[in-house]
PDB file of C-alpha atoms in Angstrom:
ATOM      1  CA  ASN A  12     -13.781 -13.552  -6.478  1.00 62.00           C
ATOM      2  CA  ALA A  13     -10.671 -12.368  -8.381  1.00 77.00           C
ATOM      3  CA  GLY A  14     -10.140  -9.113  -6.418  1.00 93.00           C
ATOM      4  CA  VAL A  15      -7.780  -6.762  -8.272  1.00 96.00           C
ATOM      5  CA  THR A  16      -6.360  -8.003 -11.556  1.00 96.00           C
ATOM      6  CA  GLN A  17      -3.383  -6.245 -13.073  1.00 96.00           C
ATOM      7  CA  THR A  18      -1.785  -6.920 -16.446  1.00 95.00           C
ATOM      8  CA  PRO A  19       0.880  -7.404 -17.617  1.00 96.00           C
ATOM      9  CA  LYS A  20       3.134  -8.722 -14.838  1.00 95.00           C
ATOM     10  CA  PHE A  21       6.316  -7.799 -16.658  1.00 96.00           C
ATOM     11  CA  GLN A  22       7.058  -5.341 -19.454  1.00 96.00           C
ATOM     12  CA  VAL A  23      10.127  -3.955 -21.173  1.00 97.00           C
ATOM     13  CA  LEU A  24       9.763  -0.736 -23.130  1.00 97.00           C
ATOM     14  CA  LYS A  25      12.096   1.359 -25.197  1.00 97.00           C
ATOM     15  CA  THR A  26      12.465   5.018 -24.353  1.00 97.00           C
ATOM     16  CA  GLY A  27       9.705   6.993 -26.033  1.00 97.00           C
ATOM     17  CA  GLN A  28       7.270   4.123 -26.410  1.00 97.00           C
ATOM     18  CA  SER A  29       3.800   4.312 -24.923  1.00 96.00           C
ATOM     19  CA  MET A  30       1.791   1.627 -23.198  1.00 96.00           C
ATOM     20  CA  THR A  31      -1.189   1.012 -20.963  1.00 97.00           C
ATOM     21  CA  LEU A  32      -1.176  -0.934 -17.722  1.00 98.00           C
ATOM     22  CA  GLN A  33      -4.541  -2.542 -17.151  1.00 97.00           C
ATOM     23  CA  CYS A  34      -6.321  -2.806 -13.803  1.00 97.00           C
ATOM     24  CA  ALA A  35      -9.720  -4.291 -13.044  1.00 97.00           C
ATOM     25  CA  GLN A  36     -11.505  -4.996  -9.787  1.00 96.00           C
ATOM     26  CA  ASP A  37     -14.648  -6.998  -9.154  1.00 95.00           C
ATOM     27  CA  MET A  38     -15.423  -5.827  -5.605  1.00 92.00           C
ATOM     28  CA  ASN A  39     -17.504  -2.775  -6.619  1.00 91.00           C
ATOM     29  CA  HIS A  40     -15.070  -0.477  -4.819  1.00 90.00           C
ATOM     30  CA  GLU A  41     -15.471   3.235  -5.333  1.00 89.00           C
ATOM     31  CA  TYR A  42     -11.809   4.082  -4.968  1.00 91.00           C
ATOM     32  CA  MET A  43      -8.982   2.954  -7.193  1.00 94.00           C
ATOM     33  CA  SER A  44      -5.365   4.078  -7.208  1.00 95.00           C
ATOM     34  CA  TRP A  45      -2.051   3.567  -8.932  1.00 97.00           C
ATOM     35  CA  TYR A  46       1.223   3.468  -7.010  1.00 97.00           C
ATOM     36  CA  ARG A  47       4.801   3.040  -8.010  1.00 97.00           C
ATOM     37  CA  GLN A  48       7.305   1.271  -5.797  1.00 96.00           C
ATOM     38  CA  ASP A  49      10.962   2.166  -5.963  1.00 94.00           C
ATOM     39  CA  PRO A  50      13.771   0.876  -3.731  1.00 88.00           C
ATOM     40  CA  GLY A  51      14.028   2.830  -0.491  1.00 86.00           C
ATOM     41  CA  MET A  52      10.995   4.959  -1.308  1.00 87.00           C
ATOM     42  CA  GLY A  53       8.013   2.811  -0.438  1.00 90.00           C
ATOM     43  CA  LEU A  54       4.845   3.182  -2.489  1.00 94.00           C
ATOM     44  CA  ARG A  55       4.062   6.569  -3.938  1.00 94.00           C
ATOM     45  CA  LEU A  56       0.670   7.570  -5.293  1.00 93.00           C
ATOM     46  CA  ILE A  57       0.529   8.396  -9.004  1.00 96.00           C
ATOM     47  CA  HIS A  58      -3.187   8.943  -9.692  1.00 96.00           C
ATOM     48  CA  TYR A  59      -6.404   7.995  -8.027  1.00 94.00           C
ATOM     49  CA  SER A  60     -10.130   7.879  -8.714  1.00 93.00           C
ATOM     50  CA  VAL A  61     -13.085   8.282  -6.378  1.00 89.00           C
ATOM     51  CA  GLY A  62     -15.578   6.907  -8.873  1.00 90.00           C
ATOM     52  CA  ALA A  63     -16.370   6.506 -12.552  1.00 93.00           C
ATOM     53  CA  GLY A  64     -15.530   9.665 -14.452  1.00 94.00           C
ATOM     54  CA  ILE A  65     -13.544  11.220 -11.590  1.00 93.00           C
ATOM     55  CA  THR A  66      -9.767  11.141 -11.345  1.00 95.00           C
ATOM     56  CA  ASP A  67      -7.115  13.218  -9.637  1.00 93.00           C
ATOM     57  CA  GLN A  68      -3.360  13.468  -9.335  1.00 94.00           C
ATOM     58  CA  GLY A  69      -1.316  11.967  -6.574  1.00 91.00           C
ATOM     59  CA  GLU A  70       2.240  12.646  -5.481  1.00 91.00           C
ATOM     60  CA  VAL A  71       4.061  11.686  -8.705  1.00 95.00           C
ATOM     61  CA  PRO A  72       1.676  12.144 -11.677  1.00 96.00           C
ATOM     62  CA  ASN A  73       4.032  13.457 -14.353  1.00 96.00           C
ATOM     63  CA  GLY A  74       4.292  11.256 -17.429  1.00 96.00           C
ATOM     64  CA  TYR A  75       1.154   9.267 -16.634  1.00 97.00           C
ATOM     65  CA  ASN A  76      -2.513   9.528 -17.612  1.00 97.00           C
ATOM     66  CA  VAL A  77      -5.547   7.750 -16.229  1.00 97.00           C
ATOM     67  CA  SER A  78      -9.246   7.489 -16.952  1.00 96.00           C
ATOM     68  CA  ARG A  79     -12.136   5.766 -15.204  1.00 97.00           C
ATOM     69  CA  SER A  80     -14.978   5.040 -17.571  1.00 96.00           C
ATOM     70  CA  THR A  81     -16.412   2.231 -15.424  1.00 96.00           C
ATOM     71  CA  THR A  82     -16.328   1.317 -11.744  1.00 95.00           C
ATOM     72  CA  GLU A  83     -14.335  -1.821 -12.551  1.00 96.00           C
ATOM     73  CA  ASP A  84     -11.496  -0.532 -14.722  1.00 97.00           C
ATOM     74  CA  PHE A  85      -8.724   1.980 -14.083  1.00 98.00           C
ATOM     75  CA  PRO A  86      -5.976   1.865 -16.742  1.00 98.00           C
ATOM     76  CA  LEU A  87      -2.681   3.721 -16.392  1.00 98.00           C
ATOM     77  CA  ARG A  88      -1.116   5.115 -19.552  1.00 97.00           C
ATOM     78  CA  LEU A  89       2.524   5.950 -20.011  1.00 96.00           C
ATOM     79  CA  LEU A  90       2.640   8.554 -22.752  1.00 91.00           C
ATOM     80  CA  SER A  91       6.338   8.476 -23.660  1.00 96.00           C
ATOM     81  CA  ALA A  92       8.305   6.076 -21.508  1.00 96.00           C
ATOM     82  CA  ALA A  93      11.499   7.284 -19.836  1.00 97.00           C
ATOM     83  CA  PRO A  94      14.143   5.320 -17.902  1.00 97.00           C
ATOM     84  CA  SER A  95      13.012   7.163 -14.732  1.00 96.00           C
ATOM     85  CA  GLN A  96       9.716   5.297 -15.037  1.00 97.00           C
ATOM     86  CA  THR A  97      11.419   1.962 -14.478  1.00 97.00           C
ATOM     87  CA  SER A  98       9.599   0.732 -11.386  1.00 97.00           C
ATOM     88  CA  VAL A  99       7.076  -1.710  -9.996  1.00 97.00           C
ATOM     89  CA  TYR A 100       3.516  -0.485 -10.422  1.00 98.00           C
ATOM     90  CA  PHE A 101       0.599  -1.436  -8.210  1.00 97.00           C
ATOM     91  CA  CYS A 102      -3.078  -0.887  -8.720  1.00 97.00           C
ATOM     92  CA  ALA A 103      -5.251  -0.820  -5.598  1.00 95.00           C
ATOM     93  CA  SER A 104      -8.920  -0.490  -4.772  1.00 93.00           C
ATOM     94  CA  SER A 105     -10.698   0.294  -1.535  1.00 89.00           C
ATOM     95  CA  ARG A 106     -14.050   1.075   0.024  1.00 82.00           C
ATOM     96  CA  THR A 107     -15.202   4.108   1.904  1.00 68.00           C
ATOM     97  CA  ASP A 108     -17.203   2.664   4.758  1.00 64.00           C
ATOM     98  CA  ARG A 109     -16.050   3.062   8.321  1.00 61.00           C
ATOM     99  CA  GLY A 110     -16.710  -0.496   9.344  1.00 58.00           C
ATOM    100  CA  GLY A 111     -14.459  -3.363   8.413  1.00 52.00           C
ATOM    101  CA  ASN A 112     -12.633  -3.705   5.133  1.00 55.00           C
ATOM    102  CA  THR A 113     -11.128  -0.236   5.182  1.00 76.00           C
ATOM    103  CA  GLU A 114      -7.889  -1.527   3.736  1.00 82.00           C
ATOM    104  CA  ALA A 115      -6.562  -1.277   0.195  1.00 88.00           C
ATOM    105  CA  PHE A 116      -6.624  -4.394  -1.959  1.00 92.00           C
ATOM    106  CA  PHE A 117      -3.706  -4.661  -4.354  1.00 95.00           C
ATOM    107  CA  GLY A 118      -3.060  -6.240  -7.694  1.00 96.00           C
ATOM    108  CA  GLN A 119       0.023  -8.409  -8.177  1.00 95.00           C
ATOM    109  CA  GLY A 120       2.087  -5.571  -9.569  1.00 95.00           C
ATOM    110  CA  THR A 121       3.769  -4.872 -12.901  1.00 96.00           C
ATOM    111  CA  ARG A 122       7.530  -4.742 -13.160  1.00 96.00           C
ATOM    112  CA  LEU A 123       8.286  -2.207 -15.884  1.00 97.00           C
ATOM    113  CA  THR A 124      11.734  -1.663 -17.319  1.00 97.00           C
ATOM    114  CA  VAL A 125      12.417   1.210 -19.696  1.00 97.00           C
ATOM    115  CA  VAL A 126      15.625   0.885 -21.696  1.00 97.00           C
TER     116      VAL A 126
ATOM    117  CA  ALA B  28       0.183  15.441   3.236  1.00 67.00           C
ATOM    118  CA  GLN B  29       0.682  12.925   5.957  1.00 80.00           C
ATOM    119  CA  THR B  30       4.092  11.317   6.309  1.00 91.00           C
ATOM    120  CA  VAL B  31       4.881   7.832   7.515  1.00 96.00           C
ATOM    121  CA  THR B  32       8.370   6.977   8.740  1.00 96.00           C
ATOM    122  CA  GLN B  33       9.909   3.562   9.133  1.00 97.00           C
ATOM    123  CA  SER B  34      13.375   4.118  10.576  1.00 96.00           C
ATOM    124  CA  GLN B  35      14.571   0.510  10.319  1.00 96.00           C
ATOM    125  CA  PRO B  36      15.412  -0.373   6.697  1.00 95.00           C
ATOM    126  CA  GLU B  37      16.410  -3.897   7.728  1.00 97.00           C
ATOM    127  CA  MET B  38      15.755  -6.141  10.705  1.00 97.00           C
ATOM    128  CA  SER B  39      16.559  -9.739  11.499  1.00 97.00           C
ATOM    129  CA  VAL B  40      15.149 -12.214  13.990  1.00 97.00           C
ATOM    130  CA  GLN B  41      15.868 -15.762  14.991  1.00 98.00           C
ATOM    131  CA  GLU B  42      13.165 -18.265  14.194  1.00 97.00           C
ATOM    132  CA  ALA B  43      10.690 -18.596  17.116  1.00 97.00           C
ATOM    133  CA  GLU B  44      11.814 -15.290  18.614  1.00 97.00           C
ATOM    134  CA  THR B  45       9.950 -11.988  18.791  1.00 98.00           C
ATOM    135  CA  VAL B  46      10.685  -8.890  16.734  1.00 98.00           C
ATOM    136  CA  THR B  47       9.215  -5.396  16.756  1.00 98.00           C
ATOM    137  CA  LEU B  48       9.073  -3.154  13.686  1.00 98.00           C
ATOM    138  CA  SER B  49       8.735   0.577  14.258  1.00 98.00           C
ATOM    139  CA  CYS B  50       6.528   3.120  12.523  1.00 98.00           C
ATOM    140  CA  THR B  51       5.782   6.750  13.265  1.00 98.00           C
ATOM    141  CA  TYR B  52       3.497   9.088  11.399  1.00 97.00           C
ATOM    142  CA  ASP B  53       2.720  12.748  11.249  1.00 95.00           C
ATOM    143  CA  THR B  54      -0.851  14.003  11.045  1.00 92.00           C
ATOM    144  CA  SER B  55      -3.088  16.733  12.388  1.00 90.00           C
ATOM    145  CA  GLU B  56      -6.175  14.563  12.040  1.00 88.00           C
ATOM    146  CA  SER B  57      -7.842  12.794  14.941  1.00 87.00           C
ATOM    147  CA  ASP B  58      -9.611  10.038  13.027  1.00 87.00           C
ATOM    148  CA  TYR B  59      -7.670   7.712  10.749  1.00 90.00           C
ATOM    149  CA  TYR B  60      -6.653   4.133  10.068  1.00 90.00           C
ATOM    150  CA  LEU B  61      -3.253   2.502  10.271  1.00 94.00           C
ATOM    151  CA  PHE B  62      -2.131  -0.662   8.557  1.00 95.00           C
ATOM    152  CA  TRP B  63       0.771  -3.033   8.286  1.00 97.00           C
ATOM    153  CA  TYR B  64       1.222  -4.720   4.938  1.00 97.00           C
ATOM    154  CA  LYS B  65       3.565  -7.602   4.168  1.00 97.00           C
ATOM    155  CA  GLN B  66       5.252  -7.959   0.798  1.00 96.00           C
ATOM    156  CA  PRO B  67       6.955 -11.335   0.289  1.00 96.00           C
ATOM    157  CA  PRO B  68       9.235 -12.006  -2.695  1.00 92.00           C
ATOM    158  CA  SER B  69       6.130 -12.772  -4.752  1.00 92.00           C
ATOM    159  CA  ARG B  70       5.502  -9.005  -4.678  1.00 93.00           C
ATOM    160  CA  GLN B  71       1.904  -9.391  -3.534  1.00 93.00           C
ATOM    161  CA  MET B  72       0.827  -6.848  -0.910  1.00 95.00           C
ATOM    162  CA  ILE B  73      -0.864  -8.676   1.961  1.00 95.00           C
ATOM    163  CA  LEU B  74      -2.687  -6.986   4.805  1.00 94.00           C
ATOM    164  CA  VAL B  75      -1.263  -8.085   8.159  1.00 96.00           C
ATOM    165  CA  ILE B  76      -3.212  -5.979  10.621  1.00 95.00           C
ATOM    166  CA  ARG B  77      -5.256  -2.783  10.838  1.00 92.00           C
ATOM    167  CA  GLN B  78      -5.938  -0.310  13.642  1.00 92.00           C
ATOM    168  CA  GLU B  79      -8.681   2.290  13.907  1.00 89.00           C
ATOM    169  CA  ALA B  80      -7.434   5.433  15.643  1.00 90.00           C
ATOM    170  CA  TYR B  81     -10.650   5.827  17.639  1.00 86.00           C
ATOM    171  CA  LYS B  82     -10.097   2.439  19.256  1.00 85.00           C
ATOM    172  CA  GLN B  83      -7.764   2.486  22.231  1.00 83.00           C
ATOM    173  CA  GLN B  84      -7.359  -1.263  22.273  1.00 89.00           C
ATOM    174  CA  ASN B  85      -4.389  -2.529  20.314  1.00 92.00           C
ATOM    175  CA  ALA B  86      -5.235  -4.792  17.393  1.00 90.00           C
ATOM    176  CA  THR B  87      -4.060  -8.405  17.345  1.00 91.00           C
ATOM    177  CA  GLU B  88      -4.106 -11.063  14.649  1.00 91.00           C
ATOM    178  CA  ASN B  89      -2.731 -14.395  15.818  1.00 94.00           C
ATOM    179  CA  ARG B  90       1.054 -13.908  16.172  1.00 96.00           C
ATOM    180  CA  PHE B  91       0.876 -10.274  15.071  1.00 97.00           C
ATOM    181  CA  SER B  92       0.029  -7.402  17.382  1.00 96.00           C
ATOM    182  CA  VAL B  93       0.493  -3.671  17.402  1.00 97.00           C
ATOM    183  CA  ASN B  94       1.445  -1.099  19.988  1.00 96.00           C
ATOM    184  CA  PHE B  95      -0.586   1.962  19.039  1.00 96.00           C
ATOM    185  CA  GLN B  96       0.406   5.133  20.872  1.00 95.00           C
ATOM    186  CA  LYS B  97      -1.848   7.864  19.493  1.00 95.00           C
ATOM    187  CA  ALA B  98      -0.337  10.763  21.397  1.00 94.00           C
ATOM    188  CA  ALA B  99       3.149   9.760  20.335  1.00 95.00           C
ATOM    189  CA  LYS B 100       1.947   8.972  16.781  1.00 96.00           C
ATOM    190  CA  SER B 101       3.605   5.608  16.944  1.00 97.00           C
ATOM    191  CA  PHE B 102       2.389   2.300  15.518  1.00 97.00           C
ATOM    192  CA  SER B 103       4.784  -0.598  15.970  1.00 97.00           C
ATOM    193  CA  LEU B 104       4.251  -4.184  14.849  1.00 98.00           C
ATOM    194  CA  LYS B 105       5.242  -7.098  17.050  1.00 98.00           C
ATOM    195  CA  ILE B 106       5.704 -10.518  15.498  1.00 98.00           C
ATOM    196  CA  SER B 107       5.805 -13.327  18.033  1.00 97.00           C
ATOM    197  CA  ASP B 108       7.155 -16.833  17.444  1.00 97.00           C
ATOM    198  CA  SER B 109       8.711 -15.728  14.150  1.00 97.00           C
ATOM    199  CA  GLN B 110       8.504 -18.188  11.291  1.00 97.00           C
ATOM    200  CA  LEU B 111      10.515 -18.499   8.092  1.00 97.00           C
ATOM    201  CA  GLY B 112       7.437 -17.452   6.155  1.00 96.00           C
ATOM    202  CA  ASP B 113       7.446 -14.106   7.949  1.00 97.00           C
ATOM    203  CA  ALA B 114      10.509 -13.043   5.958  1.00 97.00           C
ATOM    204  CA  ALA B 115       9.340 -10.161   3.777  1.00 97.00           C
ATOM    205  CA  MET B 116       9.246  -6.414   3.356  1.00 97.00           C
ATOM    206  CA  TYR B 117       6.814  -4.794   5.780  1.00 98.00           C
ATOM    207  CA  PHE B 118       5.123  -1.489   5.067  1.00 97.00           C
ATOM    208  CA  CYS B 119       3.325   0.749   7.503  1.00 97.00           C
ATOM    209  CA  ALA B 120       0.465   2.764   5.978  1.00 95.00           C
ATOM    210  CA  TYR B 121      -1.863   5.577   6.992  1.00 94.00           C
ATOM    211  CA  ARG B 122      -5.315   6.416   5.689  1.00 90.00           C
ATOM    212  CA  SER B 123      -7.439   9.333   6.769  1.00 85.00           C
ATOM    213  CA  ALA B 124     -10.983   8.540   7.828  1.00 80.00           C
ATOM    214  CA  TRP B 125     -12.232  11.633   6.079  1.00 74.00           C
ATOM    215  CA  ASN B 126     -10.291  12.527   2.969  1.00 64.00           C
ATOM    216  CA  THR B 127     -12.342  12.226  -0.174  1.00 64.00           C
ATOM    217  CA  GLY B 128      -9.563  10.598  -2.146  1.00 65.00           C
ATOM    218  CA  ASN B 129      -9.119   7.684   0.239  1.00 72.00           C
ATOM    219  CA  GLN B 130      -5.363   7.971  -0.299  1.00 83.00           C
ATOM    220  CA  PHE B 131      -2.999   5.695   1.541  1.00 90.00           C
ATOM    221  CA  TYR B 132       0.412   6.949   2.642  1.00 92.00           C
ATOM    222  CA  PHE B 133       3.159   4.385   2.979  1.00 95.00           C
ATOM    223  CA  GLY B 134       6.449   4.258   4.792  1.00 96.00           C
ATOM    224  CA  THR B 135       9.634   3.200   3.046  1.00 95.00           C
ATOM    225  CA  GLY B 136       9.473  -0.328   4.389  1.00 96.00           C
ATOM    226  CA  THR B 137      11.448  -2.638   6.673  1.00 97.00           C
ATOM    227  CA  SER B 138      13.026  -5.756   5.226  1.00 97.00           C
ATOM    228  CA  LEU B 139      12.701  -8.595   7.745  1.00 98.00           C
ATOM    229  CA  THR B 140      15.039 -11.581   7.626  1.00 98.00           C
ATOM    230  CA  VAL B 141      14.223 -14.677   9.669  1.00 97.00           C
ATOM    231  CA  ILE B 142      17.266 -16.716  10.636  1.00 97.00           C
ATOM    232  CA  PRO B 143      16.723 -20.466  10.998  1.00 96.00           C
TER     233      PRO B 143
END
């Protein structure tokens, strides 16, 4: 069971370039999310999805797009990279039941540098 | 939106000693979940412990325990018999039991150093 798989682990972009961060989960979780982690600011929610075909904005959505065509995949697209998007990005998935396993499961993160 | 506050950016503890990390949160909801996640230098987010707000009993996981004070909206993590492998960034997180987006709200983290 792979859990949440995120690629790539590291990426350097030039300002203005676009790219897609990939995220896949094999736990059949309804919910998937993207966070960015910046020093002193914890993890902040970028976008999230409650199921295939349904996405919504989080706290810091500007400059990012998402789609959810399948339950398993939730890619994050940077449309035109800016230095302010230099960060560590985490994909997470979670379930909705009220029993055990209410936590978020995280990918290994992507360290993105925009120069 | 709910807010989660970790007022200790850095903490240190001697190996084998006990340390407590603080977390407070702000919510108007009565049913929710609280979590502590550990992030070692590998960057992987690892669940340490979870607490359901409707349970009065404090959660424990081996050397890790919490002090959950619902009225005070406080959720501290106690690490007993600290080990070198406990050195990491620790994040407190909140999740509503009811919101349709299943969003998690994180504090800013506490960096724990374990001194040999």
